[in-house]
Amino acid sequence: MFDWRWDFTFEILPRLIMATGNTLLAAVLGYGIAVVLGLVFALAQRTPYRALTFVVREAVEFIRSTPLVLQIFFVFYVGPQFGLRLSPWTAGMIAIGLHYASYLSEVYRGGLDSVPKGQWEAATSLNLSTRRTYFRVVIPQALPPSLAGMGNYLVGIFKDTPMLSVIGVAELMHTATAIGSETYRYLEPYTLVGLIFLAISLPTAAGIRVFERWVRRKLGLS
Amino acid sequence: MTDEDLSGFPLALEGPDVPMVSFRKVSKRYGELVVLDALDLDVAEGEMVTIIGPSGSGKTTVLRMLMTLETINDGVIYVDGKPLTHMPQNGRLVRANARHLREMRSNIGMCFQHFNLFPHMTALENCMEGPVHVLGMPKKDARERAEELLEMVGMADKRDQHPSRLSGGQQQRVAIARALAMRPKVMLFDEVTSALDPEVIGEVTNVIRQLVARHNLTMLMVTHQMGFAKDISDRICFFFGGRIEEQGTPDELFGNPQKERTQQFLSAVKEAA
Ligand SMILES: Nc1ncnc2c1ncn2[C@@H]1O[C@H](COP(=O)(O)OP(=O)(O)OP(=O)(O)O)[C@@H](O)[C@H]1O
Ligand SMILES: [Mg+2]
């Protein structure tokens, strides 16, 4: 039934492992952007400036309601029409970073909202500034309840990196497809891609759960 | 906000007997609901005033307004002679800016019914947070001050514990130390024993007794513990419907209440106890 060729498998494995490096790099860079930008989005929606809150909320909603692959195409192909000529990597990181920042901002929002009002009042009674209250009181408490969601999106962004292949980022999927079109064999490269994703996703998810417990303990919250 | 007329209020209180806290015709409304109705209340320096009254009579609101946790609709509050949520500008009172609020807030400390300790910090860290990050004290000095205060409230041995490891009474004692670490002139206690198990109420009230006896703090307290209020207060204010229905020394108010509502309230409380 299957015509699985081991010699071919071992022949292409090094190339796929190299490409895995790019996949991981894309996931980590994109996630780094998303983690920081998501916090900016979440905090921007809590400022007293109504216009800012409105614009950011609508932008987040817009990004969350449109497909990632469209956003990647948009930044890469439509950008140049506005004088924004970006390499596939840069365009990809901007698109995927923005996309996941929007999702993470919702995770943070939930976490920030879960901090009881009394914590804010205690901070005010000690005369802590808004900035200090966020960074010393509210965010440390918003973190543990956000970690599960943050972890899900870390795995999510990793699994979405193949979308970058559409603009030519040489990550795993792109490489597997290239191998396929060179050799007319798709079974082995795509199977290997699946296994590599699995081999990374599963331990990451488990690691996140351990990390979550560790953070709670570290913050004295449990 | 802009149409409020505060021309009748002085820009500052001056003279030899300026009260530490002075509410002048202070009103608070939530939509239609009038919570405080042109309240006048003076608290002298070093005085311990206890507010009692039925639920919803505006007791908590008085303290929260003083802590600037609640805005004020009308009137002016003065702390140490200076307007709290207003400031003088071109010879009249306008809404205070953030800087003025910060400066005024440094006079006031508050303890809450549910403690509101920072759960991710140890008892000691809770007490050092304000001194280090607001007062800009060197860590070493802040630590010394925090340790002294924790010692005073009998929590020195638990200073490295997080709040989740402390009982309610212990948490409240840490919260008192945390507020005192900011060296406020006025301390506010809002039902600080209401969330506690009966057997640990004493450990918190004893700390407050000690404060009254040894320190010249101005204090405003809301409590349902009449015995405790009677013991330590200089004056009791009975609130009803957002106004002071009756006030006097503990002996006057508990021993010989004049108003019918006061008598009803006190007998209802006595029955419940
Ligand atoms: N944020 C708010 N929005 C609307 N109404 C409020 C708000 N905060 C307080 N109130 C109302 O204001 C009134 C006075 O509240 P306050 O908390 O000062 O009462 P209290 O005397 O402390 O009562 P208790 O003994 O139950 O604590 C109550 O009727 C309450 O429902
Ligand atoms: Mg109350």
Short mmCIF file of C-alpha atoms and ligand atoms in Angstrom, two decimals:
data_model
loop_
_atom_site.label_atom_id
_atom_site.label_comp_id
_atom_site.label_asym_id
_atom_site.label_seq_id
_atom_site.Cartn_x
_atom_site.Cartn_y
_atom_site.Cartn_z
CA MET A 1 0.00 0.00 0.00
CA PHE A 2 2.56 2.52 1.13
CA ASP A 3 5.70 2.96 -0.78
CA TRP A 4 7.83 4.33 2.06
CA ARG A 5 11.51 4.64 1.21
CA TRP A 6 13.90 4.74 4.16
CA ASP A 7 16.96 5.68 2.15
CA PHE A 8 15.10 8.71 0.80
CA THR A 9 13.88 9.51 4.28
CA PHE A 10 17.40 9.66 5.67
CA GLU A 11 18.58 11.58 2.67
CA ILE A 12 16.12 14.43 3.17
CA LEU A 13 16.15 14.42 6.98
CA PRO A 14 19.17 16.75 7.39
CA ARG A 15 17.59 19.29 5.08
CA LEU A 16 14.32 19.19 7.00
CA ILE A 17 16.12 19.50 10.32
CA MET A 18 17.90 22.58 8.99
CA ALA A 19 14.54 24.01 8.00
CA THR A 20 13.20 23.22 11.46
CA GLY A 21 15.68 25.78 12.72
CA ASN A 22 13.96 28.39 10.59
CA THR A 23 10.54 27.28 11.76
CA LEU A 24 11.59 27.59 15.39
CA LEU A 25 13.21 30.94 14.71
CA ALA A 26 10.02 32.20 13.07
CA ALA A 27 7.89 30.93 15.93
CA VAL A 28 10.12 32.43 18.61
CA LEU A 29 10.53 35.79 16.88
CA GLY A 30 6.85 36.02 16.02
CA TYR A 31 5.90 35.04 19.55
CA GLY A 32 8.33 37.54 21.05
CA ILE A 33 6.70 40.31 19.02
CA ALA A 34 3.24 39.06 19.93
CA VAL A 35 3.95 38.83 23.67
CA VAL A 36 5.15 42.43 23.88
CA LEU A 37 2.78 43.96 21.36
CA GLY A 38 -0.15 42.06 22.86
CA LEU A 39 0.55 43.67 26.22
CA VAL A 40 0.69 47.07 24.54
CA PHE A 41 -2.69 46.35 22.90
CA ALA A 42 -4.20 45.19 26.18
CA LEU A 43 -2.93 48.16 28.18
CA ALA A 44 -3.92 50.60 25.43
CA GLN A 45 -7.49 49.41 25.85
CA ARG A 46 -7.39 50.33 29.52
CA THR A 47 -6.22 53.93 29.22
CA PRO A 48 -8.65 56.75 29.87
CA TYR A 49 -8.19 57.92 26.26
CA ARG A 50 -11.43 56.82 24.64
CA ALA A 51 -10.25 57.31 21.06
CA LEU A 52 -7.15 55.17 21.60
CA THR A 53 -9.16 52.46 23.32
CA PHE A 54 -11.64 52.47 20.46
CA VAL A 55 -9.05 52.30 17.69
CA VAL A 56 -7.06 49.51 19.35
CA ARG A 57 -10.15 47.49 20.20
CA GLU A 58 -11.45 47.69 16.64
CA ALA A 59 -8.02 46.87 15.20
CA VAL A 60 -7.74 43.81 17.45
CA GLU A 61 -11.24 42.73 16.49
CA PHE A 62 -10.45 43.22 12.79
CA ILE A 63 -7.24 41.20 12.95
CA ARG A 64 -8.94 38.41 14.87
CA SER A 65 -11.74 38.19 12.34
CA THR A 66 -9.60 37.85 9.23
CA PRO A 67 -7.40 34.90 8.18
CA LEU A 68 -3.72 34.94 9.00
CA VAL A 69 -2.78 33.92 5.49
CA LEU A 70 -4.58 36.98 4.11
CA GLN A 71 -2.71 39.20 6.52
CA ILE A 72 0.59 37.66 5.45
CA PHE A 73 -0.24 38.24 1.78
CA PHE A 74 -1.41 41.73 2.54
CA VAL A 75 1.74 42.86 4.29
CA PHE A 76 3.98 41.23 1.69
CA TYR A 77 2.20 42.03 -1.57
CA VAL A 78 0.15 45.13 -0.78
CA GLY A 79 2.82 46.74 1.37
CA PRO A 80 5.02 47.70 -1.63
CA GLN A 81 2.13 49.72 -3.10
CA PHE A 82 2.43 51.93 -0.05
CA GLY A 83 6.20 52.09 -0.40
CA LEU A 84 6.70 49.33 2.18
CA ARG A 85 9.00 46.83 0.52
CA LEU A 86 9.74 44.05 2.97
CA SER A 87 11.64 40.79 2.80
CA PRO A 88 9.53 37.63 3.26
CA TRP A 89 10.95 37.21 6.73
CA THR A 90 10.21 40.74 7.85
CA ALA A 91 6.73 40.77 6.31
CA GLY A 92 6.01 37.36 7.81
CA MET A 93 7.16 38.32 11.28
CA ILE A 94 5.10 41.52 11.21
CA ALA A 95 1.98 39.70 10.05
CA ILE A 96 2.22 36.74 12.39
CA GLY A 97 3.38 38.95 15.28
CA LEU A 98 0.43 41.31 14.85
CA HIS A 99 -1.99 38.44 14.43
CA TYR A 100 -0.96 36.70 17.62
CA ALA A 101 -0.57 39.98 19.48
CA SER A 102 -4.29 40.48 18.91
CA TYR A 103 -5.10 37.08 20.37
CA LEU A 104 -2.69 37.50 23.26
CA SER A 105 -4.11 40.92 24.06
CA GLU A 106 -7.42 39.19 24.77
CA VAL A 107 -5.67 36.67 27.01
CA TYR A 108 -3.97 39.50 28.90
CA ARG A 109 -7.23 41.39 29.10
CA GLY A 110 -8.84 38.46 30.84
CA GLY A 111 -5.87 38.17 33.19
CA LEU A 112 -5.81 41.87 33.98
CA ASP A 113 -9.56 41.91 34.60
CA SER A 114 -9.21 38.98 36.99
CA VAL A 115 -7.13 41.06 39.41
CA PRO A 116 -9.54 42.16 42.15
CA LYS A 117 -10.47 45.83 42.45
CA GLY A 118 -9.19 45.74 46.01
CA GLN A 119 -5.65 45.37 44.72
CA TRP A 120 -5.96 48.62 42.82
CA GLU A 121 -7.43 50.31 45.85
CA ALA A 122 -4.65 49.08 48.10
CA ALA A 123 -2.12 50.37 45.57
CA THR A 124 -3.85 53.76 45.49
CA SER A 125 -3.93 53.86 49.27
CA LEU A 126 -0.14 53.39 49.23
CA ASN A 127 0.10 56.12 46.62
CA LEU A 128 1.67 53.87 44.00
CA SER A 129 1.57 55.42 40.53
CA THR A 130 -0.52 53.79 37.81
CA ARG A 131 2.63 52.55 36.11
CA ARG A 132 4.02 51.00 39.28
CA THR A 133 0.65 49.52 40.11
CA TYR A 134 0.61 47.77 36.75
CA PHE A 135 4.16 46.51 36.85
CA ARG A 136 4.49 45.64 40.54
CA VAL A 137 0.97 44.69 41.54
CA VAL A 138 -1.39 43.95 38.67
CA ILE A 139 0.70 42.29 35.96
CA PRO A 140 2.39 39.81 38.34
CA GLN A 141 -1.08 38.69 39.42
CA ALA A 142 -2.50 38.74 35.89
CA LEU A 143 0.34 36.53 34.68
CA PRO A 144 -0.56 33.14 36.21
CA PRO A 145 -4.13 33.11 34.89
CA SER A 146 -2.80 34.20 31.47
CA LEU A 147 -0.14 31.53 31.20
CA ALA A 148 -2.39 28.74 29.95
CA GLY A 149 -3.69 30.94 27.15
CA MET A 150 -0.22 32.23 26.39
CA GLY A 151 1.03 28.65 26.16
CA ASN A 152 -1.75 27.67 23.79
CA TYR A 153 -0.83 30.50 21.47
CA LEU A 154 2.86 29.62 21.63
CA VAL A 155 1.98 26.19 20.27
CA GLY A 156 -0.49 27.89 17.93
CA ILE A 157 2.04 30.26 16.40
CA PHE A 158 4.44 27.36 15.95
CA LYS A 159 1.80 25.40 14.07
CA ASP A 160 0.93 28.44 11.96
CA THR A 161 4.47 29.09 10.76
CA PRO A 162 3.85 26.93 7.63
CA MET A 163 1.64 29.79 6.42
CA LEU A 164 4.83 31.76 5.94
CA SER A 165 5.73 29.37 3.13
CA VAL A 166 3.20 31.18 0.92
CA ILE A 167 5.52 34.16 0.67
CA GLY A 168 8.63 32.04 0.41
CA VAL A 169 10.02 31.84 3.93
CA ALA A 170 12.19 28.74 3.89
CA GLU A 171 10.67 27.03 6.90
CA LEU A 172 9.75 23.35 7.23
CA MET A 173 6.68 23.28 5.03
CA HIS A 174 8.33 25.30 2.31
CA THR A 175 11.32 22.97 2.32
CA ALA A 176 9.18 19.84 2.28
CA THR A 177 7.25 21.16 -0.68
CA ALA A 178 10.48 22.05 -2.44
CA ILE A 179 11.77 18.51 -1.88
CA GLY A 180 8.48 17.17 -3.22
CA SER A 181 8.62 19.16 -6.40
CA GLU A 182 12.26 18.23 -6.97
CA THR A 183 11.78 14.49 -6.41
CA TYR A 184 8.06 13.94 -7.03
CA ARG A 185 7.92 12.25 -3.64
CA TYR A 186 5.64 13.87 -1.08
CA LEU A 187 4.87 11.06 1.36
CA GLU A 188 8.18 11.08 3.21
CA PRO A 189 8.78 14.85 3.44
CA TYR A 190 5.25 15.69 4.60
CA THR A 191 5.15 12.78 7.03
CA LEU A 192 8.44 13.90 8.50
CA VAL A 193 7.14 17.47 8.81
CA GLY A 194 4.14 16.17 10.73
CA LEU A 195 6.36 14.11 13.04
CA ILE A 196 8.71 17.01 13.66
CA PHE A 197 5.78 19.29 14.57
CA LEU A 198 4.43 16.63 16.90
CA ALA A 199 7.83 16.05 18.49
CA ILE A 200 8.08 19.74 19.33
CA SER A 201 4.45 20.60 20.18
CA LEU A 202 3.82 17.86 22.71
CA PRO A 203 6.80 18.48 25.01
CA THR A 204 6.26 22.24 24.70
CA ALA A 205 2.68 21.93 25.89
CA ALA A 206 3.79 19.77 28.79
CA GLY A 207 6.62 22.18 29.57
CA ILE A 208 4.18 25.07 29.69
CA ARG A 209 2.08 23.33 32.32
CA VAL A 210 5.14 22.75 34.48
CA PHE A 211 6.20 26.37 33.99
CA GLU A 212 2.73 27.57 35.00
CA ARG A 213 2.90 25.71 38.29
CA TRP A 214 6.42 26.95 38.87
CA VAL A 215 5.41 30.60 38.35
CA ARG A 216 2.48 30.25 40.75
CA ARG A 217 4.74 28.83 43.39
CA LYS A 218 7.41 31.45 42.74
CA LEU A 219 4.86 34.24 43.20
CA GLY A 220 3.58 32.64 46.38
CA LEU A 221 0.12 32.30 44.89
CA SER A 222 -0.38 28.68 45.75
CA MET B 1 -18.12 69.25 36.96
CA THR B 2 -17.41 72.64 35.52
CA ASP B 3 -20.61 74.22 36.74
CA GLU B 4 -20.04 73.46 40.40
CA ASP B 5 -19.83 76.60 42.44
CA LEU B 6 -17.17 76.38 45.10
CA SER B 7 -16.81 80.11 45.63
CA GLY B 8 -18.11 79.77 49.18
CA PHE B 9 -15.26 77.46 50.18
CA PRO B 10 -11.91 78.76 51.43
CA LEU B 11 -8.79 77.87 49.41
CA ALA B 12 -7.24 76.53 52.60
CA LEU B 13 -8.12 76.34 56.27
CA GLU B 14 -5.96 78.47 58.52
CA GLY B 15 -5.75 79.25 62.18
CA PRO B 16 -4.69 77.56 65.39
CA ASP B 17 -7.41 74.92 65.51
CA VAL B 18 -7.51 73.65 61.96
CA PRO B 19 -8.98 70.14 62.02
CA MET B 20 -6.90 67.38 60.53
CA VAL B 21 -9.87 66.30 58.43
CA SER B 22 -12.76 68.51 57.49
CA PHE B 23 -15.72 67.59 55.30
CA ARG B 24 -17.58 70.72 54.20
CA LYS B 25 -21.00 70.21 52.64
CA VAL B 26 -19.75 67.09 50.93
CA SER B 27 -22.24 65.26 48.75
CA LYS B 28 -21.99 62.00 46.89
CA ARG B 29 -24.56 60.69 44.48
CA TYR B 30 -24.82 57.59 42.34
CA GLY B 31 -27.35 58.67 39.74
CA GLU B 32 -30.53 59.31 41.70
CA LEU B 33 -29.22 57.78 44.90
CA VAL B 34 -27.90 60.35 47.36
CA VAL B 35 -25.30 58.57 49.46
CA LEU B 36 -23.88 61.57 51.32
CA ASP B 37 -26.01 64.62 51.73
CA ALA B 38 -24.06 67.84 52.38
CA LEU B 39 -21.99 66.17 55.08
CA ASP B 40 -20.09 68.29 57.58
CA LEU B 41 -17.56 66.43 59.67
CA ASP B 42 -14.42 67.62 61.42
CA VAL B 43 -11.81 65.39 62.96
CA ALA B 44 -9.17 67.03 65.13
CA GLU B 45 -5.52 66.05 65.07
CA GLY B 46 -4.99 62.96 67.18
CA GLU B 47 -8.68 62.31 67.50
CA MET B 48 -10.23 58.85 67.11
CA VAL B 49 -13.64 59.07 65.55
CA THR B 50 -15.82 56.03 64.97
CA ILE B 51 -18.63 55.98 62.48
CA ILE B 52 -21.52 53.67 63.15
CA GLY B 53 -24.85 53.32 61.42
CA PRO B 54 -27.07 51.02 59.40
CA SER B 55 -25.97 49.38 56.17
CA GLY B 56 -26.00 51.76 53.25
CA SER B 57 -25.86 54.89 55.39
CA GLY B 58 -22.65 56.03 53.68
CA LYS B 59 -20.01 55.03 56.26
CA THR B 60 -17.65 53.35 53.83
CA THR B 61 -18.18 56.13 51.32
CA VAL B 62 -16.81 58.68 53.80
CA LEU B 63 -13.58 56.74 54.18
CA ARG B 64 -13.27 55.96 50.48
CA MET B 65 -13.66 59.61 49.59
CA LEU B 66 -10.91 60.51 52.02
CA MET B 67 -8.67 57.90 50.42
CA THR B 68 -9.56 59.42 47.01
CA LEU B 69 -11.02 56.08 45.91
CA GLU B 70 -14.30 57.81 45.24
CA THR B 71 -14.95 61.10 43.51
CA ILE B 72 -16.89 63.83 45.21
CA ASN B 73 -19.93 65.48 43.66
CA ASP B 74 -20.17 68.59 45.77
CA GLY B 75 -18.42 70.32 48.63
CA VAL B 76 -14.79 70.22 49.66
CA ILE B 77 -12.76 67.94 51.92
CA TYR B 78 -9.77 69.49 53.67
CA VAL B 79 -6.91 67.43 55.04
CA ASP B 80 -4.48 69.23 57.29
CA GLY B 81 -6.03 72.47 56.06
CA LYS B 82 -5.55 71.81 52.37
CA PRO B 83 -8.28 70.82 49.93
CA LEU B 84 -8.03 67.12 49.10
CA THR B 85 -9.59 66.68 45.69
CA HIS B 86 -9.41 70.33 44.70
CA MET B 87 -6.59 72.80 44.44
CA PRO B 88 -6.38 76.55 44.36
CA GLN B 89 -5.83 78.07 40.94
CA ASN B 90 -6.14 81.78 40.14
CA GLY B 91 -7.83 82.38 43.44
CA ARG B 92 -10.47 79.67 43.15
CA LEU B 93 -10.80 75.96 43.72
CA VAL B 94 -10.55 73.67 40.74
CA ARG B 95 -10.37 69.87 40.46
CA ALA B 96 -7.02 68.62 41.70
CA ASN B 97 -4.51 67.31 39.18
CA ALA B 98 -2.71 64.00 39.64
CA ARG B 99 0.24 65.63 41.35
CA HIS B 100 -1.86 67.37 43.95
CA LEU B 101 -3.79 64.16 44.60
CA ARG B 102 -0.58 62.24 45.11
CA GLU B 103 0.73 64.82 47.51
CA MET B 104 -2.49 64.85 49.50
CA ARG B 105 -2.86 61.09 49.51
CA SER B 106 0.47 60.73 51.26
CA ASN B 107 -1.27 62.03 54.39
CA ILE B 108 -3.68 59.16 54.50
CA GLY B 109 -3.49 55.42 55.04
CA MET B 110 -6.28 52.90 54.87
CA CYS B 111 -7.05 49.38 56.01
CA PHE B 112 -9.77 47.45 54.25
CA GLN B 113 -12.30 44.88 55.30
CA HIS B 114 -10.69 42.27 53.06
CA PHE B 115 -7.07 43.30 53.81
CA ASN B 116 -6.10 43.62 50.14
CA LEU B 117 -2.54 42.54 50.76
CA PHE B 118 -0.48 41.94 47.62
CA PRO B 119 -0.59 38.13 47.39
CA HIS B 120 2.63 37.77 45.40
CA MET B 121 4.68 39.57 48.05
CA THR B 122 5.70 38.40 51.49
CA ALA B 123 4.51 40.27 54.58
CA LEU B 124 7.78 42.17 54.65
CA GLU B 125 7.67 42.98 50.94
CA ASN B 126 4.11 44.24 51.33
CA CYS B 127 5.32 46.65 53.98
CA MET B 128 8.36 47.75 51.97
CA GLU B 129 6.60 48.35 48.66
CA GLY B 130 5.34 51.85 49.41
CA PRO B 131 8.37 53.12 51.31
CA VAL B 132 10.76 51.96 48.56
CA HIS B 133 8.74 52.76 45.45
CA VAL B 134 6.73 55.75 46.56
CA LEU B 135 8.77 57.41 49.29
CA GLY B 136 12.03 56.45 47.58
CA MET B 137 13.59 55.10 50.77
CA PRO B 138 16.75 53.02 50.51
CA LYS B 139 15.85 49.32 50.76
CA LYS B 140 17.79 48.90 53.98
CA ASP B 141 15.92 51.67 55.78
CA ALA B 142 12.58 50.54 54.41
CA ARG B 143 13.29 47.03 55.62
CA GLU B 144 14.16 48.28 59.10
CA ARG B 145 10.98 50.31 59.26
CA ALA B 146 8.89 47.39 58.00
CA GLU B 147 10.47 45.01 60.50
CA GLU B 148 9.78 47.38 63.36
CA LEU B 149 6.15 47.71 62.36
CA LEU B 150 5.70 43.98 61.87
CA GLU B 151 7.20 43.55 65.32
CA MET B 152 4.70 46.05 66.69
CA VAL B 153 1.73 44.18 65.22
CA GLY B 154 3.19 40.87 66.40
CA MET B 155 3.99 39.56 62.95
CA ALA B 156 7.78 39.66 62.97
CA ASP B 157 8.08 35.87 62.88
CA LYS B 158 5.87 35.65 59.79
CA ARG B 159 7.56 38.37 57.81
CA ASP B 160 8.72 36.04 55.03
CA GLN B 161 5.33 34.40 54.53
CA HIS B 162 3.03 35.17 51.66
CA PRO B 163 -0.51 36.24 52.56
CA SER B 164 -1.94 32.90 51.41
CA ARG B 165 -0.12 31.31 54.35
CA LEU B 166 -1.55 33.74 56.91
CA SER B 167 -4.85 33.73 58.78
CA GLY B 168 -7.27 36.61 58.32
CA GLY B 169 -6.26 38.21 61.59
CA GLN B 170 -2.60 37.92 60.66
CA GLN B 171 -3.21 39.39 57.22
CA GLN B 172 -5.07 42.32 58.70
CA ARG B 173 -2.22 43.00 61.10
CA VAL B 174 0.23 43.02 58.21
CA ALA B 175 -2.12 45.36 56.34
CA ILE B 176 -2.05 47.75 59.29
CA ALA B 177 1.74 47.64 59.33
CA ARG B 178 1.82 48.22 55.57
CA ALA B 179 -0.34 51.33 55.89
CA LEU B 180 1.66 52.65 58.85
CA ALA B 181 4.91 52.21 56.96
CA MET B 182 3.90 55.19 54.83
CA ARG B 183 3.75 57.36 57.98
CA PRO B 184 0.30 58.77 57.31
CA LYS B 185 -1.19 61.49 59.48
CA VAL B 186 -4.65 60.01 59.17
CA MET B 187 -5.53 56.31 59.35
CA LEU B 188 -8.78 54.90 58.06
CA PHE B 189 -10.18 51.56 59.19
CA ASP B 190 -13.18 50.22 57.31
CA GLU B 191 -14.72 47.28 59.18
CA VAL B 192 -11.30 45.74 59.58
CA THR B 193 -12.64 42.94 61.75
CA SER B 194 -15.81 42.10 59.82
CA ALA B 195 -14.22 39.42 57.67
CA LEU B 196 -12.50 37.74 60.62
CA ASP B 197 -13.38 34.71 62.68
CA PRO B 198 -14.58 35.79 66.13
CA GLU B 199 -11.59 34.27 67.92
CA VAL B 200 -9.03 36.39 66.05
CA ILE B 201 -10.85 39.72 66.20
CA GLY B 202 -9.05 40.53 69.42
CA GLU B 203 -5.59 40.35 67.90
CA VAL B 204 -6.54 43.09 65.43
CA THR B 205 -8.45 45.30 67.85
CA ASN B 206 -5.53 45.08 70.26
CA VAL B 207 -3.23 46.50 67.61
CA ILE B 208 -5.62 49.39 67.06
CA ARG B 209 -5.92 49.95 70.81
CA GLN B 210 -2.16 50.14 70.97
CA LEU B 211 -2.10 52.72 68.17
CA VAL B 212 -4.63 54.85 69.98
CA ALA B 213 -2.70 54.63 73.23
CA ARG B 214 0.79 55.25 71.94
CA HIS B 215 0.59 57.28 68.79
CA ASN B 216 -0.80 60.63 67.96
CA LEU B 217 -2.51 59.42 64.81
CA THR B 218 -5.78 60.85 63.64
CA MET B 219 -8.11 57.96 63.04
CA LEU B 220 -11.45 57.39 61.43
CA MET B 221 -12.96 53.99 61.90
CA VAL B 222 -16.09 52.24 60.72
CA THR B 223 -17.08 49.26 62.82
CA HIS B 224 -20.02 47.20 63.96
CA GLN B 225 -18.29 46.31 67.21
CA MET B 226 -19.94 48.71 69.59
CA GLY B 227 -17.98 47.61 72.65
CA PHE B 228 -14.68 48.21 70.96
CA ALA B 229 -15.85 51.56 69.57
CA LYS B 230 -17.00 52.64 73.02
CA ASP B 231 -13.66 51.71 74.56
CA ILE B 232 -11.32 53.53 72.27
CA SER B 233 -13.15 56.35 70.51
CA ASP B 234 -13.03 60.01 71.40
CA ARG B 235 -16.23 60.53 69.51
CA ILE B 236 -18.92 58.43 67.86
CA CYS B 237 -20.84 59.57 64.81
CA PHE B 238 -24.10 57.83 64.09
CA PHE B 239 -24.83 57.96 60.37
CA PHE B 240 -28.26 57.69 58.91
CA GLY B 241 -29.17 58.25 55.26
CA GLY B 242 -25.92 59.97 54.35
CA ARG B 243 -25.99 62.44 57.23
CA ILE B 244 -24.75 62.51 60.79
CA GLU B 245 -27.93 61.90 62.72
CA GLU B 246 -26.26 62.23 66.09
CA GLN B 247 -22.75 62.44 67.49
CA GLY B 248 -21.05 62.66 70.84
CA THR B 249 -18.63 61.03 73.22
CA PRO B 250 -19.08 57.27 73.60
CA ASP B 251 -20.74 57.83 76.97
CA GLU B 252 -23.18 60.33 75.54
CA LEU B 253 -24.04 58.39 72.44
CA PHE B 254 -24.24 54.91 73.90
CA GLY B 255 -25.39 55.96 77.39
CA ASN B 256 -27.92 58.57 76.53
CA PRO B 257 -28.83 58.75 72.85
CA GLN B 258 -31.11 61.67 72.06
CA LYS B 259 -32.52 60.81 68.67
CA GLU B 260 -35.09 58.11 68.11
CA ARG B 261 -33.19 56.61 65.17
CA THR B 262 -30.06 56.30 67.26
CA GLN B 263 -31.98 54.56 70.02
CA GLN B 264 -33.59 52.19 67.52
CA PHE B 265 -30.28 51.37 65.89
CA LEU B 266 -28.50 50.78 69.19
CA SER B 267 -31.20 48.53 70.55
CA ALA B 268 -31.31 46.58 67.28
CA VAL B 269 -27.54 46.09 67.49
CA LYS B 270 -27.77 45.05 71.12
CA GLU B 271 -30.39 42.46 70.29
CA ALA B 272 -28.32 41.03 67.47
CA ALA B 273 -25.25 40.72 69.71
N1 LIG C 1 -20.24 52.13 43.04
C1 LIG C 1 -21.49 52.30 43.48
N2 LIG C 1 -22.52 52.44 42.62
C2 LIG C 1 -23.78 52.62 43.06
N3 LIG C 1 -24.13 52.68 44.35
C3 LIG C 1 -23.15 52.55 45.26
C4 LIG C 1 -21.78 52.35 44.88
N4 LIG C 1 -21.04 52.26 46.01
C5 LIG C 1 -21.90 52.39 47.03
N5 LIG C 1 -23.17 52.56 46.60
C6 LIG C 1 -24.36 52.77 47.45
O1 LIG C 1 -24.11 53.81 48.32
C7 LIG C 1 -24.75 53.58 49.56
C8 LIG C 1 -23.77 53.78 50.69
O2 LIG C 1 -22.77 52.80 50.59
P1 LIG C 1 -21.68 52.59 51.71
O3 LIG C 1 -20.80 51.50 51.24
O4 LIG C 1 -21.03 53.87 52.05
O5 LIG C 1 -22.56 52.08 52.92
P2 LIG C 1 -22.10 51.61 54.36
O6 LIG C 1 -22.69 52.54 55.33
O7 LIG C 1 -20.63 51.42 54.41
O8 LIG C 1 -22.85 50.22 54.49
P3 LIG C 1 -22.35 48.79 55.08
O9 LIG C 1 -22.56 48.84 56.55
O10 LIG C 1 -23.26 47.81 54.43
O11 LIG C 1 -20.93 48.61 54.70
C9 LIG C 1 -25.34 52.19 49.49
O12 LIG C 1 -26.72 52.32 49.24
C10 LIG C 1 -24.64 51.57 48.32
O13 LIG C 1 -25.49 50.66 47.68
MG MG C 2 -19.32 49.74 54.52
#
